[in-house]
Coordinates of C-alpha atoms and ligand atoms in Angstrom, one line a residue:
M1 CA 0.0 0.0 0.0
E2 CA 1.4 3.4 -0.9
S3 CA 1.3 6.2 1.6
F4 CA -1.0 9.1 1.0
V5 CA -2.5 12.3 2.5
Y6 CA -6.1 13.1 2.0
D7 CA -7.7 16.3 3.3
A8 CA -11.4 15.7 3.4
L9 CA -13.1 19.0 3.2
P10 CA -15.8 20.0 5.7
S11 CA -19.2 20.3 4.0
R12 CA -22.5 18.9 4.4
V13 CA -24.3 17.5 1.3
V14 CA -28.0 16.9 0.9
L15 CA -28.9 15.2 -2.4
G16 CA -32.3 14.1 -3.6
P17 CA -35.3 15.0 -5.8
G18 CA -37.2 17.8 -4.1
S19 CA -34.4 18.6 -1.6
L20 CA -34.9 22.2 -2.3
A21 CA -37.7 22.0 0.4
R22 CA -35.1 21.1 2.9
V23 CA -33.2 24.6 2.5
A24 CA -35.3 26.2 5.3
E25 CA -34.3 23.4 7.7
E26 CA -30.7 23.8 6.7
V27 CA -30.6 27.6 7.4
R28 CA -32.0 26.7 10.8
T29 CA -29.5 24.0 11.5
L30 CA -26.8 26.6 10.8
G31 CA -28.4 28.7 13.4
R32 CA -29.1 31.4 10.9
A33 CA -32.4 33.4 10.5
R34 CA -31.8 36.0 7.6
A35 CA -30.8 34.4 4.4
V36 CA -30.1 36.3 1.1
V37 CA -30.8 34.3 -2.0
L38 CA -28.3 34.9 -4.9
S39 CA -28.8 34.1 -8.6
T40 CA -28.0 35.4 -12.1
P41 CA -30.6 37.8 -13.7
Q42 CA -31.6 34.8 -15.8
Q43 CA -32.6 32.7 -12.7
E44 CA -34.3 35.4 -10.6
G45 CA -37.6 33.7 -10.9
E46 CA -36.3 30.6 -9.3
A47 CA -34.5 32.7 -6.6
R48 CA -37.7 34.5 -5.8
A49 CA -39.7 31.3 -5.6
L50 CA -37.1 30.0 -3.0
A51 CA -37.3 33.3 -1.1
D52 CA -41.1 32.8 -0.9
R53 CA -40.7 29.2 0.4
L54 CA -38.3 30.6 3.0
G55 CA -40.7 33.1 4.2
D56 CA -39.4 34.9 7.4
L57 CA -36.1 33.3 7.0
A58 CA -35.4 35.2 3.8
A59 CA -33.7 38.6 4.0
G60 CA -34.0 39.3 0.1
V61 CA -32.9 38.3 -3.3
I62 CA -30.0 39.6 -5.2
A63 CA -30.0 38.5 -8.8
Q64 CA -26.8 40.1 -10.0
A65 CA -24.3 37.2 -10.4
T66 CA -22.1 37.6 -13.4
M67 CA -19.6 35.4 -15.3
H68 CA -16.0 35.4 -14.0
T69 CA -17.0 37.0 -10.6
P70 CA -16.0 40.6 -11.2
V71 CA -14.7 42.3 -8.2
E72 CA -16.8 45.5 -8.8
V73 CA -20.0 43.4 -8.8
T74 CA -19.0 41.6 -5.5
E75 CA -18.4 44.9 -3.7
R76 CA -21.8 46.3 -4.8
V77 CA -23.5 43.1 -3.6
V78 CA -21.5 43.0 -0.3
A79 CA -22.8 46.5 0.5
R80 CA -26.4 45.3 -0.2
V81 CA -26.1 42.2 1.9
R82 CA -25.0 44.2 4.8
E83 CA -27.9 46.6 4.3
L84 CA -30.2 43.7 4.3
G85 CA -28.7 42.5 7.6
A86 CA -28.3 38.9 6.2
D87 CA -26.6 36.3 8.3
C88 CA -26.0 33.7 5.5
T89 CA -26.3 33.4 1.6
I90 CA -28.0 30.8 -0.5
A91 CA -26.5 30.6 -3.9
L92 CA -29.1 29.2 -6.4
G93 CA -27.4 28.6 -9.8
G94 CA -24.2 27.6 -11.5
G95 CA -20.5 28.3 -11.1
S96 CA -21.1 32.0 -11.6
T97 CA -23.6 32.4 -8.7
I98 CA -21.6 30.2 -6.4
G99 CA -18.6 32.3 -7.3
L100 CA -20.3 35.4 -6.0
S101 CA -21.3 33.6 -2.9
K102 CA -17.8 32.6 -2.2
A103 CA -16.6 36.1 -2.9
I104 CA -19.1 37.4 -0.3
A105 CA -18.1 34.8 2.2
L106 CA -14.4 35.8 1.8
R107 CA -15.3 39.3 2.7
T108 CA -17.9 38.9 5.4
G109 CA -17.4 35.5 6.9
L110 CA -21.1 34.7 6.1
D111 CA -22.1 31.0 6.0
Q112 CA -23.2 29.6 2.6
I113 CA -25.8 27.2 1.3
A114 CA -25.1 26.3 -2.4
V115 CA -27.9 25.0 -4.5
P116 CA -26.2 24.0 -7.7
T117 CA -28.2 23.9 -11.0
T118 CA -25.3 23.0 -13.3
Y119 CA -22.6 20.3 -13.4
A120 CA -19.6 22.9 -12.8
G121 CA -18.7 21.7 -9.3
S122 CA -17.6 24.8 -7.8
E123 CA -19.8 24.1 -4.7
M124 CA -17.4 21.4 -3.5
T125 CA -14.2 23.4 -3.8
P126 CA -12.3 25.9 -1.6
I127 CA -11.3 27.7 -4.7
L128 CA -12.3 31.2 -5.8
G129 CA -11.6 32.8 -9.2
E130 CA -12.3 36.7 -9.5
T131 CA -11.6 39.2 -12.2
K132 CA -10.5 42.7 -11.9
D133 CA -9.6 45.1 -14.7
G134 CA -9.5 42.3 -17.1
G135 CA -7.1 40.1 -15.0
K136 CA -8.0 36.9 -13.3
T137 CA -6.9 35.8 -9.8
T138 CA -7.4 32.5 -8.2
Q139 CA -7.1 31.6 -4.5
R140 CA -7.7 28.5 -2.4
S141 CA -9.2 29.1 1.1
L142 CA -11.5 27.1 3.4
A143 CA -13.2 30.6 4.0
V144 CA -14.9 30.2 0.5
L145 CA -16.1 26.5 0.9
P146 CA -19.9 26.4 1.3
E147 CA -20.9 24.9 4.6
V148 CA -23.9 23.2 3.0
V149 CA -24.7 21.9 -0.5
V150 CA -28.3 21.1 -1.5
Y151 CA -28.5 19.0 -4.7
D152 CA -32.0 18.9 -6.1
V153 CA -32.4 17.2 -9.5
D154 CA -35.5 19.1 -10.3
L155 CA -33.6 22.3 -10.8
T156 CA -31.4 20.8 -13.3
L157 CA -34.3 19.7 -15.7
S158 CA -34.3 23.1 -17.3
L159 CA -30.5 23.1 -18.1
P160 CA -30.5 23.1 -22.0
P161 CA -29.2 19.9 -23.5
A162 CA -26.2 21.5 -25.1
L163 CA -25.1 23.3 -21.9
S164 CA -25.8 20.0 -19.9
A165 CA -23.4 18.2 -22.3
T166 CA -20.5 20.5 -22.1
S167 CA -21.0 21.3 -18.4
G168 CA -20.9 17.5 -17.8
M169 CA -17.8 17.0 -19.9
N170 CA -16.2 19.9 -18.1
A171 CA -16.9 18.0 -14.7
M172 CA -15.5 14.8 -16.0
A173 CA -12.2 16.7 -16.8
H174 CA -11.9 17.2 -12.9
A175 CA -12.2 13.4 -12.4
V176 CA -9.9 12.6 -15.3
E177 CA -7.2 14.8 -14.0
A178 CA -7.6 13.7 -10.5
L179 CA -6.7 10.1 -11.4
Y180 CA -3.1 11.3 -12.3
A181 CA -2.7 14.3 -10.1
R182 CA 0.6 14.6 -8.3
D183 CA -1.1 14.5 -5.0
R184 CA -3.7 11.8 -6.0
N185 CA -4.8 9.3 -3.4
P186 CA -6.9 6.1 -3.4
I187 CA -10.1 7.9 -1.9
V188 CA -10.3 10.6 -4.5
S189 CA -9.6 8.0 -7.2
L190 CA -12.6 5.9 -6.1
M191 CA -14.8 9.0 -6.6
A192 CA -13.3 10.0 -9.8
E193 CA -13.7 6.5 -11.4
E194 CA -17.3 6.4 -10.2
A195 CA -17.9 10.0 -11.4
I196 CA -16.7 9.4 -14.9
G197 CA -18.8 6.3 -15.3
A198 CA -22.0 8.1 -13.9
L199 CA -21.6 11.1 -16.3
A200 CA -20.6 9.1 -19.4
R201 CA -23.8 6.9 -18.9
A202 CA -26.0 10.0 -17.9
L203 CA -25.2 12.6 -20.6
P204 CA -26.3 10.8 -23.7
A205 CA -29.6 10.0 -22.1
I206 CA -30.0 13.6 -21.1
V207 CA -29.3 15.0 -24.5
A208 CA -31.8 12.3 -25.9
R209 CA -34.4 13.2 -23.1
P210 CA -33.7 16.3 -21.2
E211 CA -36.5 15.6 -18.7
D212 CA -35.2 12.1 -17.9
R213 CA -35.0 12.6 -14.0
E214 CA -33.1 9.3 -13.5
A215 CA -30.3 10.4 -16.0
R216 CA -30.3 13.9 -14.4
G217 CA -29.9 12.5 -10.9
Q218 CA -26.9 10.4 -12.1
A219 CA -25.3 13.4 -13.8
L220 CA -25.7 15.4 -10.6
Y221 CA -24.3 12.7 -8.5
G222 CA -21.4 12.5 -10.9
A223 CA -20.8 16.2 -11.0
Y224 CA -20.8 16.3 -7.2
L225 CA -18.1 13.7 -7.0
C226 CA -16.1 15.5 -9.8
G227 CA -16.5 18.8 -7.7
V228 CA -14.9 16.9 -4.7
C229 CA -12.0 15.7 -7.0
L230 CA -11.2 19.2 -8.1
G231 CA -11.4 20.6 -4.6
A232 CA -9.1 17.8 -3.2
V233 CA -6.1 17.4 -5.5
G234 CA -4.2 19.4 -7.9
M235 CA -4.9 19.5 -11.7
A236 CA -2.3 19.4 -14.6
L237 CA -2.1 19.9 -18.3
H238 CA -5.7 19.9 -19.3
H239 CA -6.8 22.7 -16.8
K240 CA -3.8 24.8 -17.6
L241 CA -4.3 24.5 -21.3
C242 CA -8.0 25.4 -20.9
H243 CA -7.2 28.2 -18.7
T244 CA -4.6 29.6 -21.2
L245 CA -6.9 29.2 -24.3
G246 CA -10.0 30.7 -22.6
G247 CA -7.8 33.7 -21.3
T248 CA -6.0 34.3 -24.6
F249 CA -8.8 33.8 -27.1
D250 CA -11.8 34.5 -24.8
L251 CA -13.2 31.0 -25.5
P252 CA -16.3 29.6 -23.6
H253 CA -15.3 27.8 -20.5
A254 CA -17.1 24.3 -20.7
Q255 CA -16.9 24.0 -24.6
T256 CA -13.1 24.5 -24.4
H257 CA -12.9 21.7 -21.7
T258 CA -14.9 19.4 -23.8
I259 CA -12.8 19.8 -26.8
V260 CA -9.3 19.7 -25.2
L261 CA -10.0 16.8 -22.8
P262 CA -9.4 13.8 -25.1
H263 CA -6.2 15.4 -26.5
A264 CA -4.7 16.3 -23.1
L265 CA -5.5 12.7 -22.0
A266 CA -3.9 11.4 -25.1
Y267 CA -0.8 13.4 -24.6
N268 CA -0.5 12.1 -21.0
A269 CA -1.5 8.6 -21.8
P270 CA 2.1 7.1 -22.2
A271 CA 2.9 8.4 -18.7
I272 CA -0.3 7.3 -16.8
P273 CA -1.0 3.5 -17.3
D274 CA -2.8 3.3 -14.1
A275 CA -5.1 6.2 -14.7
M276 CA -5.7 5.1 -18.3
A277 CA -7.0 1.7 -16.9
R278 CA -9.3 3.1 -14.6
I279 CA -10.7 5.6 -17.1
A280 CA -11.1 2.7 -19.6
R281 CA -13.0 0.7 -17.0
A282 CA -15.3 3.6 -16.2
L283 CA -16.0 4.2 -19.7
G284 CA -16.2 0.4 -20.8
T285 CA -13.5 0.9 -23.6
D286 CA -9.8 0.2 -24.2
D287 CA -9.2 3.5 -25.7
P288 CA -10.4 6.3 -23.3
A289 CA -9.2 9.3 -25.2
R290 CA -10.9 8.2 -28.3
A291 CA -14.0 7.3 -26.3
L292 CA -14.2 10.9 -24.7
Y293 CA -13.9 12.3 -28.2
D294 CA -16.6 9.9 -29.5
L295 CA -18.9 11.0 -26.5
A296 CA -18.5 14.5 -27.3
G297 CA -19.6 13.8 -30.9
R298 CA -22.6 11.7 -29.7
L299 CA -23.6 14.6 -27.5
G300 CA -23.5 16.9 -30.5
A301 CA -20.9 19.1 -28.6
P302 CA -18.3 21.1 -30.5
R303 CA -15.0 19.3 -31.1
A304 CA -12.9 21.9 -32.8
L305 CA -11.4 25.0 -31.2
A306 CA -11.8 26.5 -34.7
A307 CA -15.6 26.3 -34.3
L308 CA -15.3 28.4 -31.1
G309 CA -13.6 31.1 -33.1
M310 CA -9.9 30.4 -32.2
P311 CA -7.7 31.7 -35.2
E312 CA -5.2 29.0 -36.6
A313 CA -2.4 31.3 -35.9
G314 CA -3.3 31.1 -32.2
I315 CA -1.9 27.4 -32.1
E316 CA 1.7 28.9 -31.9
E317 CA 0.8 31.5 -29.3
A318 CA -1.1 29.0 -27.1
T319 CA 1.9 26.6 -27.3
E320 CA 4.4 29.3 -26.2
R321 CA 2.1 30.3 -23.4
A322 CA 1.5 26.7 -22.3
L323 CA 5.3 26.2 -22.0
A324 CA 6.1 29.6 -20.6
A325 CA 4.6 29.0 -17.1
P326 CA 5.9 25.6 -16.2
Y327 CA 3.9 23.4 -13.9
W328 CA 3.7 19.8 -12.9
N329 CA 2.4 17.3 -15.3
P330 CA 2.9 13.5 -15.4
R331 CA 4.5 13.7 -18.9
P332 CA 7.0 16.5 -19.3
L333 CA 5.8 19.5 -21.4
E334 CA 7.3 19.2 -24.9
R335 CA 6.9 21.8 -27.5
A336 CA 6.3 19.5 -30.5
G337 CA 3.9 17.2 -28.5
I338 CA 1.9 20.3 -27.2
R339 CA 1.8 22.0 -30.5
A340 CA 0.5 18.9 -32.2
L341 CA -2.2 18.4 -29.5
L342 CA -3.4 21.9 -29.9
A343 CA -3.5 21.5 -33.8
R344 CA -5.6 18.5 -33.5
A345 CA -7.9 20.1 -31.1
H346 CA -8.1 23.1 -33.2
A347 CA -9.0 21.1 -36.3
G348 CA -11.4 18.8 -34.5
A349 CA -9.2 15.7 -35.4
P350 CA -9.4 12.5 -33.2
P351 CA -6.8 12.4 -30.3
L352 CA -3.6 10.7 -31.1
I353 CA -1.5 8.8 -28.5
E354 CA 2.3 9.0 -29.2
E355 CA 3.4 5.4 -28.3
G356 CA 6.8 5.5 -26.5
A357 CA 6.6 9.1 -25.5
A358 CA 6.7 9.2 -21.6
Ligands
LIG1 P1 -22.9 29.7 -15.1 O1 -23.1 29.8 -13.7 O2 -22.2 30.9 -15.7 O3 -24.3 29.6 -15.7 C1 -24.5 29.8 -17.2 C2 -25.9 30.2 -17.6 O4 -26.8 29.3 -17.4 C3 -26.4 31.5 -16.6 O5 -27.2 32.3 -17.3 C4 -27.3 30.7 -15.6 O6 -28.3 31.5 -15.1 C5 -27.9 29.7 -16.5 N1 -28.3 28.4 -15.8 C6 -27.8 27.8 -14.8 N2 -28.4 26.6 -14.4 C7 -29.5 26.7 -15.2 C8 -30.6 25.7 -15.3 N3 -30.6 24.7 -14.5 N4 -31.5 26.0 -16.1 C9 -31.4 27.0 -17.0 N5 -30.4 27.9 -17.0 C10 -29.4 27.8 -16.1 O7 -22.3 28.5 -15.7 P2 -21.4 27.4 -15.0 O8 -20.8 26.5 -16.2 O9 -22.1 26.6 -13.9 O10 -20.3 28.2 -14.3 C11 -19.0 28.6 -15.0 C12 -18.2 29.4 -14.1 O11 -17.9 28.7 -12.8 C13 -16.9 29.8 -14.7 O12 -16.6 31.1 -14.3 C14 -15.9 28.9 -13.9 O13 -14.6 29.5 -13.9 C15 -16.6 28.8 -12.5 N6 -16.1 27.5 -11.9 C16 -15.5 27.6 -10.7 C17 -15.0 26.6 -10.1 C18 -14.3 26.6 -8.7 O14 -14.0 25.6 -8.1 N7 -14.1 27.9 -8.2 C19 -15.3 25.3 -10.5 C20 -16.0 25.1 -11.6 C21 -16.4 26.2 -12.4

């Protein structure tokens, strides 16, 4: 048995159909009495319905969550939260709304209940990314980890199939990289393998029948586990590449992850036989990189960075940027290999494993 260190993070998870009805009880269990409900402008209706259900426990609704958690929005919202005399926040939404809730917690120490409605997984991580003057900073702190997470499958039924597909593939990327993380451990690897299987089975069913509650439930369970993976261990090439591509070419987050994942896995494949075996088992295949590429195709998700608007000339720039800030990866970063990986992802070609490169 190899030695390992595993920091289990302190959060309470309530998962099940109709569990939105339990939010009031969770507010009381935290010893709180004035919850402010957060959402994006698009999900204000659901946020107001939750505030109505909470009755006297609701201090108000703030429907101003914005992509990339801009600091100026957070500062405005913090002032409003203070005016309302709130003693906790309830974030109803995806990664953007949960990001706002985390940013408030960082500045005020307020407890958070997260009610995720996408598969992004932010609710299970102590990570906060914020933007200011066009620049993004990311920090890890237990102060931003939500105390309670309530997963209610009913809230995910309205997530459009295309967004469900890419949000789910984005979640799988957390589990895939957790299996070969430098600080991987057997507990997180169990969760990662389970999550990859659950999402790979659920996503095609959701795209075929978006109202399929069984498949939606499996996807939410898988996404929860993927969030734990992301919060527990460090990520590598895939996440760094997506971060670089997103920042440099302003590409959409989940779609970029969906496209790059098979290629990043193929690049690392020669160096990670154990992880490949586990991913293969989870996907029921002997070629996991190709299976992820095929899955994206079956889901109707984009498979070419060109289709997201990345210029071909950007392949060189992205290669240079990926090599400029060195970070740990199971296979050393080699210019030719990274360039080839990006060229294939740009064109939408299937992933290619370089046998013998490790
Ligand atoms: P999002 O929160 O930006 O939501 C996208 C849009 O979909 C919004 O308009 C939202 O209102 C809408 N939406 C959400 N759920 C819906 C539903 N069930 N039905 C209908 N519409 C719905 O998207 P996201 O992908 O969840 O989050 C992306 C952000 O989260 C990125 O900024 C990313 O960096 C961040 N993120 C952070 C972490 C972390 O650990 N800090 C982890 C993952 C993602």
